[in-house]
Coordinates of C-alpha atoms and ligand atoms in Angstrom, one line a residue:
M1 CA 61.0 -22.3 50.3
S2 CA 58.2 -23.4 47.1
Q3 CA 59.7 -24.4 43.9
D4 CA 56.7 -22.9 42.2
N5 CA 57.3 -19.3 43.2
T6 CA 60.0 -17.3 40.2
R7 CA 63.6 -16.7 41.1
Q8 CA 63.3 -12.8 41.6
T9 CA 61.2 -13.8 44.2
R10 CA 63.5 -16.1 46.1
A11 CA 66.4 -13.5 45.1
V12 CA 64.0 -11.3 47.0
R13 CA 63.1 -13.4 50.5
A14 CA 66.0 -15.5 51.0
A15 CA 66.8 -16.5 54.7
V16 CA 63.8 -13.8 55.2
H17 CA 62.2 -15.8 58.6
S18 CA 64.2 -18.0 58.9
D19 CA 65.7 -17.0 62.5
T20 CA 63.3 -19.7 64.6
Q21 CA 65.0 -18.5 68.2
H22 CA 64.1 -14.5 67.9
G23 CA 61.8 -14.4 64.4
A24 CA 64.2 -11.9 62.9
V25 CA 62.6 -11.1 59.6
M26 CA 65.7 -10.7 58.1
P27 CA 68.5 -13.6 59.2
P28 CA 70.7 -12.6 61.5
L29 CA 75.1 -12.1 60.6
Y30 CA 76.7 -14.6 62.5
L31 CA 80.2 -12.5 63.5
T32 CA 82.0 -15.6 65.2
S33 CA 85.1 -17.4 64.2
N34 CA 83.7 -20.7 66.6
F35 CA 81.1 -22.7 68.0
A36 CA 80.5 -24.3 71.1
F37 CA 80.3 -28.2 71.5
E38 CA 76.7 -29.5 72.9
G39 CA 79.6 -32.3 74.6
L40 CA 82.7 -33.9 74.4
G41 CA 83.4 -35.9 70.7
K42 CA 79.4 -34.1 70.0
A43 CA 79.8 -31.3 67.6
G44 CA 76.8 -28.5 66.7
A45 CA 75.6 -28.1 63.3
Y46 CA 78.3 -25.8 62.6
D47 CA 82.0 -26.1 64.4
Y48 CA 84.3 -23.4 62.8
T49 CA 84.0 -20.7 60.0
R50 CA 86.4 -21.8 57.5
T51 CA 84.5 -24.8 57.8
A52 CA 80.6 -22.8 57.4
N53 CA 79.0 -20.1 58.7
P54 CA 74.9 -20.1 58.8
T55 CA 75.2 -16.7 57.4
R56 CA 77.4 -17.9 54.5
D57 CA 74.9 -21.0 54.0
A58 CA 72.1 -18.6 53.7
L59 CA 74.6 -16.8 50.8
A60 CA 75.6 -20.3 49.5
N61 CA 71.7 -22.1 49.4
A62 CA 70.2 -18.7 47.7
L63 CA 72.8 -18.5 45.5
T64 CA 72.2 -22.7 44.3
E65 CA 68.7 -21.9 43.8
L66 CA 68.9 -19.0 42.0
E67 CA 71.6 -20.8 39.4
G68 CA 69.3 -24.4 39.8
G69 CA 72.7 -25.7 41.0
A70 CA 73.4 -28.6 43.5
G71 CA 75.3 -26.9 46.3
A72 CA 77.0 -23.5 46.0
T73 CA 81.3 -22.5 48.0
V74 CA 81.0 -18.9 48.8
T75 CA 84.6 -17.8 49.0
A76 CA 86.7 -14.9 49.3
S77 CA 87.3 -13.6 45.7
G78 CA 86.0 -14.4 42.6
M79 CA 89.5 -14.9 41.8
A80 CA 89.6 -18.3 45.3
A81 CA 85.7 -19.4 43.0
I82 CA 87.9 -19.3 40.3
H83 CA 91.2 -21.2 42.5
L84 CA 88.7 -23.4 44.3
A85 CA 87.2 -24.6 40.4
C86 CA 91.2 -25.1 39.0
Q87 CA 91.3 -27.3 42.6
L88 CA 89.1 -30.3 40.6
L89 CA 92.3 -30.3 38.3
N90 CA 95.7 -32.6 38.1
P91 CA 99.2 -32.4 36.6
G92 CA 99.1 -32.7 33.5
D93 CA 95.7 -32.1 32.7
L94 CA 94.8 -29.4 30.1
V95 CA 92.5 -26.5 30.5
V96 CA 90.8 -24.2 27.7
G97 CA 90.1 -20.9 28.0
P98 CA 89.4 -17.5 26.0
R99 CA 91.3 -16.2 25.0
D100 CA 89.8 -12.4 26.6
C101 CA 88.9 -13.8 29.5
Y102 CA 89.2 -11.1 32.4
G103 CA 92.9 -10.3 32.9
G104 CA 93.2 -12.0 37.2
T105 CA 91.9 -15.4 34.9
F106 CA 94.6 -15.3 32.5
R107 CA 97.5 -14.5 35.2
L108 CA 96.1 -17.4 37.2
L109 CA 96.1 -19.9 34.5
T110 CA 98.8 -18.7 33.2
Q111 CA 101.3 -18.9 36.0
C112 CA 99.7 -22.3 37.2
A113 CA 100.4 -23.6 34.0
Q114 CA 104.1 -22.3 34.3
R115 CA 104.2 -24.1 37.8
G116 CA 103.1 -26.9 36.0
L117 CA 100.6 -27.2 37.4
F118 CA 98.1 -27.7 35.0
R119 CA 98.2 -26.9 30.9
V120 CA 96.1 -24.0 29.4
E121 CA 95.3 -23.4 25.8
L122 CA 93.8 -20.2 25.4
I123 CA 92.0 -19.9 21.9
D124 CA 89.0 -18.0 20.5
Q125 CA 86.6 -20.0 21.2
A126 CA 83.9 -19.4 19.0
D127 CA 86.2 -20.1 16.0
V128 CA 85.5 -24.0 15.4
A129 CA 88.7 -24.4 13.9
A130 CA 90.3 -23.9 16.8
L131 CA 87.7 -25.4 19.6
D132 CA 88.6 -28.7 17.2
A133 CA 91.7 -29.0 17.6
V134 CA 92.1 -28.4 21.3
I135 CA 89.1 -31.1 22.2
A136 CA 90.8 -33.0 20.2
Q137 CA 93.3 -32.5 22.7
E138 CA 91.0 -34.1 25.5
P139 CA 91.1 -31.0 28.0
R140 CA 89.9 -32.1 31.8
L141 CA 87.9 -28.4 31.8
L142 CA 86.5 -25.9 29.8
W143 CA 86.5 -22.5 30.7
V144 CA 83.9 -19.8 29.5
E145 CA 82.8 -16.4 30.2
S146 CA 79.9 -14.9 27.8
P147 CA 80.2 -12.4 27.4
T148 CA 83.2 -12.2 27.1
N149 CA 85.4 -9.0 28.9
P150 CA 85.4 -6.8 28.1
L151 CA 84.6 -7.7 23.7
M152 CA 81.8 -9.1 24.5
R153 CA 81.2 -11.8 22.3
V154 CA 78.3 -13.9 23.2
I155 CA 79.7 -18.3 23.5
D156 CA 76.8 -20.8 22.4
L157 CA 76.9 -22.0 26.0
A158 CA 74.6 -25.2 25.2
A159 CA 76.4 -26.4 21.9
L160 CA 79.7 -25.9 23.9
S161 CA 78.7 -27.8 26.5
Q162 CA 77.5 -30.8 24.1
R163 CA 81.4 -30.9 22.8
A164 CA 82.8 -30.7 26.7
K165 CA 80.9 -33.4 27.6
T166 CA 81.7 -35.6 24.4
A167 CA 85.1 -34.9 25.1
G168 CA 84.9 -36.2 28.6
A169 CA 85.4 -32.3 30.1
L170 CA 84.1 -30.1 32.7
M171 CA 82.5 -27.1 31.7
A172 CA 83.0 -24.1 34.7
V173 CA 80.8 -20.7 32.8
D174 CA 82.4 -17.7 34.4
N175 CA 78.7 -15.9 34.7
T176 CA 79.3 -12.4 36.6
F177 CA 78.4 -10.3 33.8
L178 CA 75.6 -11.1 33.5
S179 CA 74.7 -12.9 37.4
P180 CA 71.5 -15.2 37.4
A181 CA 69.1 -13.0 36.6
L182 CA 69.9 -12.8 32.8
Q183 CA 71.7 -16.0 33.1
R184 CA 71.6 -19.9 33.9
P185 CA 74.8 -21.7 32.8
L186 CA 73.8 -24.4 34.4
A187 CA 70.5 -25.5 32.9
L188 CA 72.1 -24.9 29.3
G189 CA 74.7 -28.0 30.5
A190 CA 77.9 -26.2 32.3
D191 CA 78.9 -27.8 35.2
L192 CA 79.9 -24.9 37.0
V193 CA 79.1 -22.4 37.8
V194 CA 81.7 -19.3 38.8
H195 CA 80.4 -15.3 40.2
S196 CA 82.3 -12.4 41.1
T197 CA 79.9 -11.4 44.1
T198 CA 81.9 -8.4 44.2
K199 CA 80.1 -7.4 40.8
Y200 CA 76.6 -7.2 40.2
L201 CA 74.9 -10.1 42.9
N202 CA 76.6 -7.6 46.0
G203 CA 75.7 -4.5 43.3
H204 CA 77.5 -2.3 45.6
S205 CA 80.6 -2.0 45.2
D206 CA 81.3 -2.8 49.0
M207 CA 82.8 -5.8 49.0
V208 CA 84.9 -8.4 47.4
G209 CA 83.8 -12.6 47.3
G210 CA 83.0 -14.8 45.2
A211 CA 81.3 -18.2 44.9
V212 CA 81.1 -21.9 43.0
I213 CA 77.5 -23.8 42.3
A214 CA 77.7 -26.9 40.8
G215 CA 75.3 -28.7 39.1
T216 CA 75.6 -32.4 41.2
P217 CA 76.2 -33.2 44.9
E218 CA 79.6 -34.8 43.8
L219 CA 81.0 -31.9 42.7
A220 CA 79.4 -30.0 45.4
E221 CA 81.3 -31.7 48.0
Q222 CA 84.3 -32.1 46.2
L223 CA 84.2 -27.5 46.2
A224 CA 83.4 -28.0 50.1
Y225 CA 85.7 -30.0 50.6
W226 CA 88.5 -28.1 48.8
G227 CA 87.3 -24.7 50.1
N228 CA 87.6 -25.8 53.8
A229 CA 90.9 -27.6 53.0
V230 CA 92.8 -24.7 51.1
G231 CA 90.7 -21.7 53.3
L232 CA 89.3 -19.9 49.9
T233 CA 85.9 -19.6 51.9
G234 CA 84.7 -16.0 52.3
S235 CA 83.1 -14.1 55.2
P236 CA 80.5 -13.8 57.2
F237 CA 79.9 -10.8 56.8
D238 CA 80.7 -10.2 52.8
A239 CA 77.7 -12.5 52.7
F240 CA 76.2 -10.7 54.5
L241 CA 76.2 -7.7 52.2
T242 CA 75.9 -10.1 49.2
L243 CA 72.9 -12.1 50.4
R244 CA 71.6 -8.5 51.2
G245 CA 72.2 -7.1 47.6
I246 CA 70.4 -10.4 45.5
R247 CA 67.4 -8.9 47.4
T248 CA 67.5 -6.3 44.5
L249 CA 69.1 -8.0 42.1
Y250 CA 65.8 -8.7 39.3
A251 CA 65.2 -4.7 39.5
R252 CA 68.0 -3.5 39.4
M253 CA 69.3 -4.8 36.2
R254 CA 66.2 -4.0 34.9
Q255 CA 67.9 -0.3 35.0
H256 CA 71.1 -1.0 34.5
E257 CA 69.9 -2.6 30.8
E258 CA 68.2 0.0 29.5
N259 CA 70.4 2.5 30.8
A260 CA 72.9 0.7 27.8
L261 CA 71.2 0.2 25.2
A262 CA 70.8 4.0 25.8
L263 CA 73.8 4.3 25.9
A264 CA 75.0 2.0 22.9
E265 CA 72.3 3.3 20.9
L266 CA 74.5 6.8 21.6
L267 CA 77.5 5.4 20.7
A268 CA 76.5 3.5 17.1
G269 CA 75.3 6.7 15.8
H270 CA 78.6 8.9 17.0
P271 CA 81.3 9.7 14.4
A272 CA 84.1 9.5 17.3
V273 CA 83.6 6.3 17.8
T274 CA 84.5 3.1 15.4
R275 CA 82.7 0.2 17.6
V276 CA 80.1 -0.8 20.2
H277 CA 80.3 -3.8 21.8
Y278 CA 76.8 -4.5 23.0
P279 CA 74.8 -7.9 22.3
G280 CA 71.7 -5.7 22.7
L281 CA 72.6 -4.3 19.7
P282 CA 70.9 -5.6 17.1
S283 CA 73.8 -4.9 14.8
H284 CA 76.2 -7.1 17.0
P285 CA 77.5 -9.7 16.0
D286 CA 75.9 -12.1 18.9
H287 CA 72.7 -11.0 18.9
A288 CA 70.0 -13.7 17.2
L289 CA 72.4 -16.2 20.3
A290 CA 72.5 -14.0 22.8
K291 CA 68.8 -13.3 23.2
R292 CA 67.9 -17.1 22.7
Q293 CA 70.6 -17.5 25.6
Q294 CA 70.3 -15.3 28.2
S295 CA 66.9 -13.2 29.2
G296 CA 68.6 -10.0 28.7
F297 CA 71.4 -8.2 27.8
G298 CA 73.1 -6.4 30.7
G299 CA 74.9 -3.8 31.9
M300 CA 78.2 -4.1 30.5
L301 CA 79.7 -2.6 27.4
S302 CA 82.5 -0.9 24.9
F303 CA 83.7 1.4 22.3
E304 CA 86.8 2.0 21.0
L305 CA 87.3 5.7 19.9
T306 CA 88.7 6.7 16.3
S307 CA 91.1 9.0 18.2
G308 CA 93.0 6.6 20.3
E309 CA 94.2 7.2 23.5
A310 CA 94.2 10.7 22.9
G311 CA 90.7 10.2 22.7
V312 CA 90.8 8.3 26.2
R313 CA 91.8 10.9 27.6
A314 CA 89.7 13.9 26.0
L315 CA 86.5 11.7 27.0
L316 CA 87.9 10.9 30.9
E317 CA 88.3 14.9 30.7
A318 CA 85.0 15.5 29.8
I319 CA 83.0 12.9 31.8
E320 CA 81.8 13.2 35.3
L321 CA 79.0 10.8 36.6
Y322 CA 81.3 7.7 35.4
T323 CA 84.7 6.9 38.2
L324 CA 87.6 5.6 36.2
A325 CA 87.8 2.6 38.0
E326 CA 88.3 -0.7 38.4
S327 CA 85.4 -4.0 38.8
L328 CA 82.2 -3.4 37.9
G329 CA 78.2 -4.2 38.1
G330 CA 77.9 -1.6 41.0
V331 CA 74.8 1.1 41.0
E332 CA 77.1 3.3 40.2
S333 CA 78.5 3.9 36.7
L334 CA 82.3 2.7 36.1
I335 CA 84.7 3.4 33.0
C336 CA 87.5 1.3 32.8
H337 CA 90.6 1.1 30.3
P338 CA 90.5 -2.3 29.6
A339 CA 94.6 -2.4 28.0
S340 CA 95.6 -0.7 30.9
M341 CA 93.8 -1.3 34.7
S342 CA 91.4 -4.7 34.0
H343 CA 93.6 -6.3 31.4
A344 CA 97.0 -4.3 32.4
T345 CA 98.3 -8.9 33.0
F346 CA 97.9 -9.2 29.7
D347 CA 101.4 -8.4 27.6
A348 CA 101.6 -6.8 23.9
A349 CA 101.3 -10.1 22.2
S350 CA 98.4 -11.5 23.8
L351 CA 96.3 -7.5 24.0
A352 CA 96.6 -8.0 20.5
A353 CA 95.7 -11.5 20.1
A354 CA 92.3 -10.8 21.7
G355 CA 92.1 -7.2 20.5
I356 CA 91.7 -5.0 23.3
G357 CA 93.4 -2.1 21.2
A358 CA 94.7 1.7 23.1
G359 CA 91.1 2.7 21.9
L360 CA 88.6 0.4 24.2
L361 CA 86.9 2.0 26.8
R362 CA 84.6 0.0 28.5
I363 CA 81.2 0.8 30.8
S364 CA 79.7 -0.9 33.4
V365 CA 76.3 1.0 33.5
G366 CA 74.6 2.2 36.4
I367 CA 71.5 2.8 37.7
E368 CA 71.5 6.6 37.2
S369 CA 69.5 8.6 35.3
T370 CA 69.5 7.4 31.9
D371 CA 68.8 11.2 30.3
D372 CA 72.0 11.7 33.3
L373 CA 73.9 9.2 31.8
V374 CA 73.4 9.8 27.9
R375 CA 74.0 13.7 28.0
D376 CA 77.0 13.1 30.0
L377 CA 78.6 10.3 27.6
A378 CA 77.3 12.8 24.6
R379 CA 79.8 15.3 26.4
G380 CA 83.0 13.4 26.4
L381 CA 82.8 11.6 23.4
D382 CA 82.1 15.2 21.7
A383 CA 85.4 16.6 23.4
A384 CA 87.4 12.4 22.0
G385 CA 86.0 13.5 18.7
Ligands
PLP401 N1 85.3 -12.9 36.7 C1 85.4 -11.5 36.2 C2 84.5 -11.8 34.7 C3 85.9 -10.3 36.6 O1 85.7 -9.5 35.8 C4 86.3 -10.4 38.4 C5 87.1 -9.2 38.4 O2 86.5 -7.8 37.3 C6 86.6 -11.5 38.5 C7 86.0 -12.5 37.5 C8 87.6 -11.4 40.0 O3 86.6 -11.6 40.8 P1 87.3 -10.7 42.2 O4 88.0 -9.1 42.0 O5 86.0 -10.6 43.1 O6 88.5 -11.9 42.8

């Protein structure tokens, strides 16, 4: 598709009218494990779905275009995507990650390090002194989440990528929270972008998937090789759903953000709340950076209740429109208690170091009516009192 078209248009039209056999407007779903050879020693364009599949390729091409990359491998989950990126590491290599990263990432990195597959240092990546200290150890990979999960700190990706380049390290950004509609890390100097497509890209909480998008053809080739070799690639059916999801990505992200801002303002003015973590609020410490680096603030926020865990329980009992569940990025609003849910893999010391307390709640703000969401959360906050 012409590069003149905006990314929004390319998301809507990804692989539309690409079926040369019947002229199907929407790309067909190839539910097959294997493809017939044309003759002995003559494979066609595809031979086996673990290696490549036309439906998964259509999604990989769309994600490559949206992130501005050189190629993508679509995986069976976000964790499979993170594991795939780790295939680029050798024993002894140092990975530097954020202290308040997603709990599954924390588990994978720390447990792999414990088995000696590579070394890991988790730091506050906004802390320049801490960063200097690890950069001096010549890391192989800087792992970045921005905004961080669940505390919504924003990392200066362009500045960090400069430091990664100077140190000879690769930089990978988990872009799950914002999606390419709101942030494009490759344009800011990252080498790899990772997604849990389970979240905003698919957007309907009805599949689990992931992807790694590479900034160079060489990295893309290595990822495709390991994706096939380890068998991390995703199912064609999930790729079909995700491709359908990304057609509405830009429209959904606008509504997620409109609702999130309304809720953040409600939270900021409520006496039951000590802190609101939403970079869209001018009072957020990273507001200016987020404004510069992102094309929107997204639909994720978290907040701390004055009344701690007792307040959390009271709030959860009073609300109706927020489902208590893990995950994020679907059209429906979800509420999560990070300390006991998404970050339950953290030990007590790591929770404290990351600043995740018992009174912290995270909301994945859906696209329901703004007024309904505000009214319901206000009821919960009053109950948490
Ligand atoms: N990265 C982030 C930021 C996440 O929030 C998650 C899951 O919640 C993952 C990665 C892992 O993705 P998945 O659950 O699709 O394996």
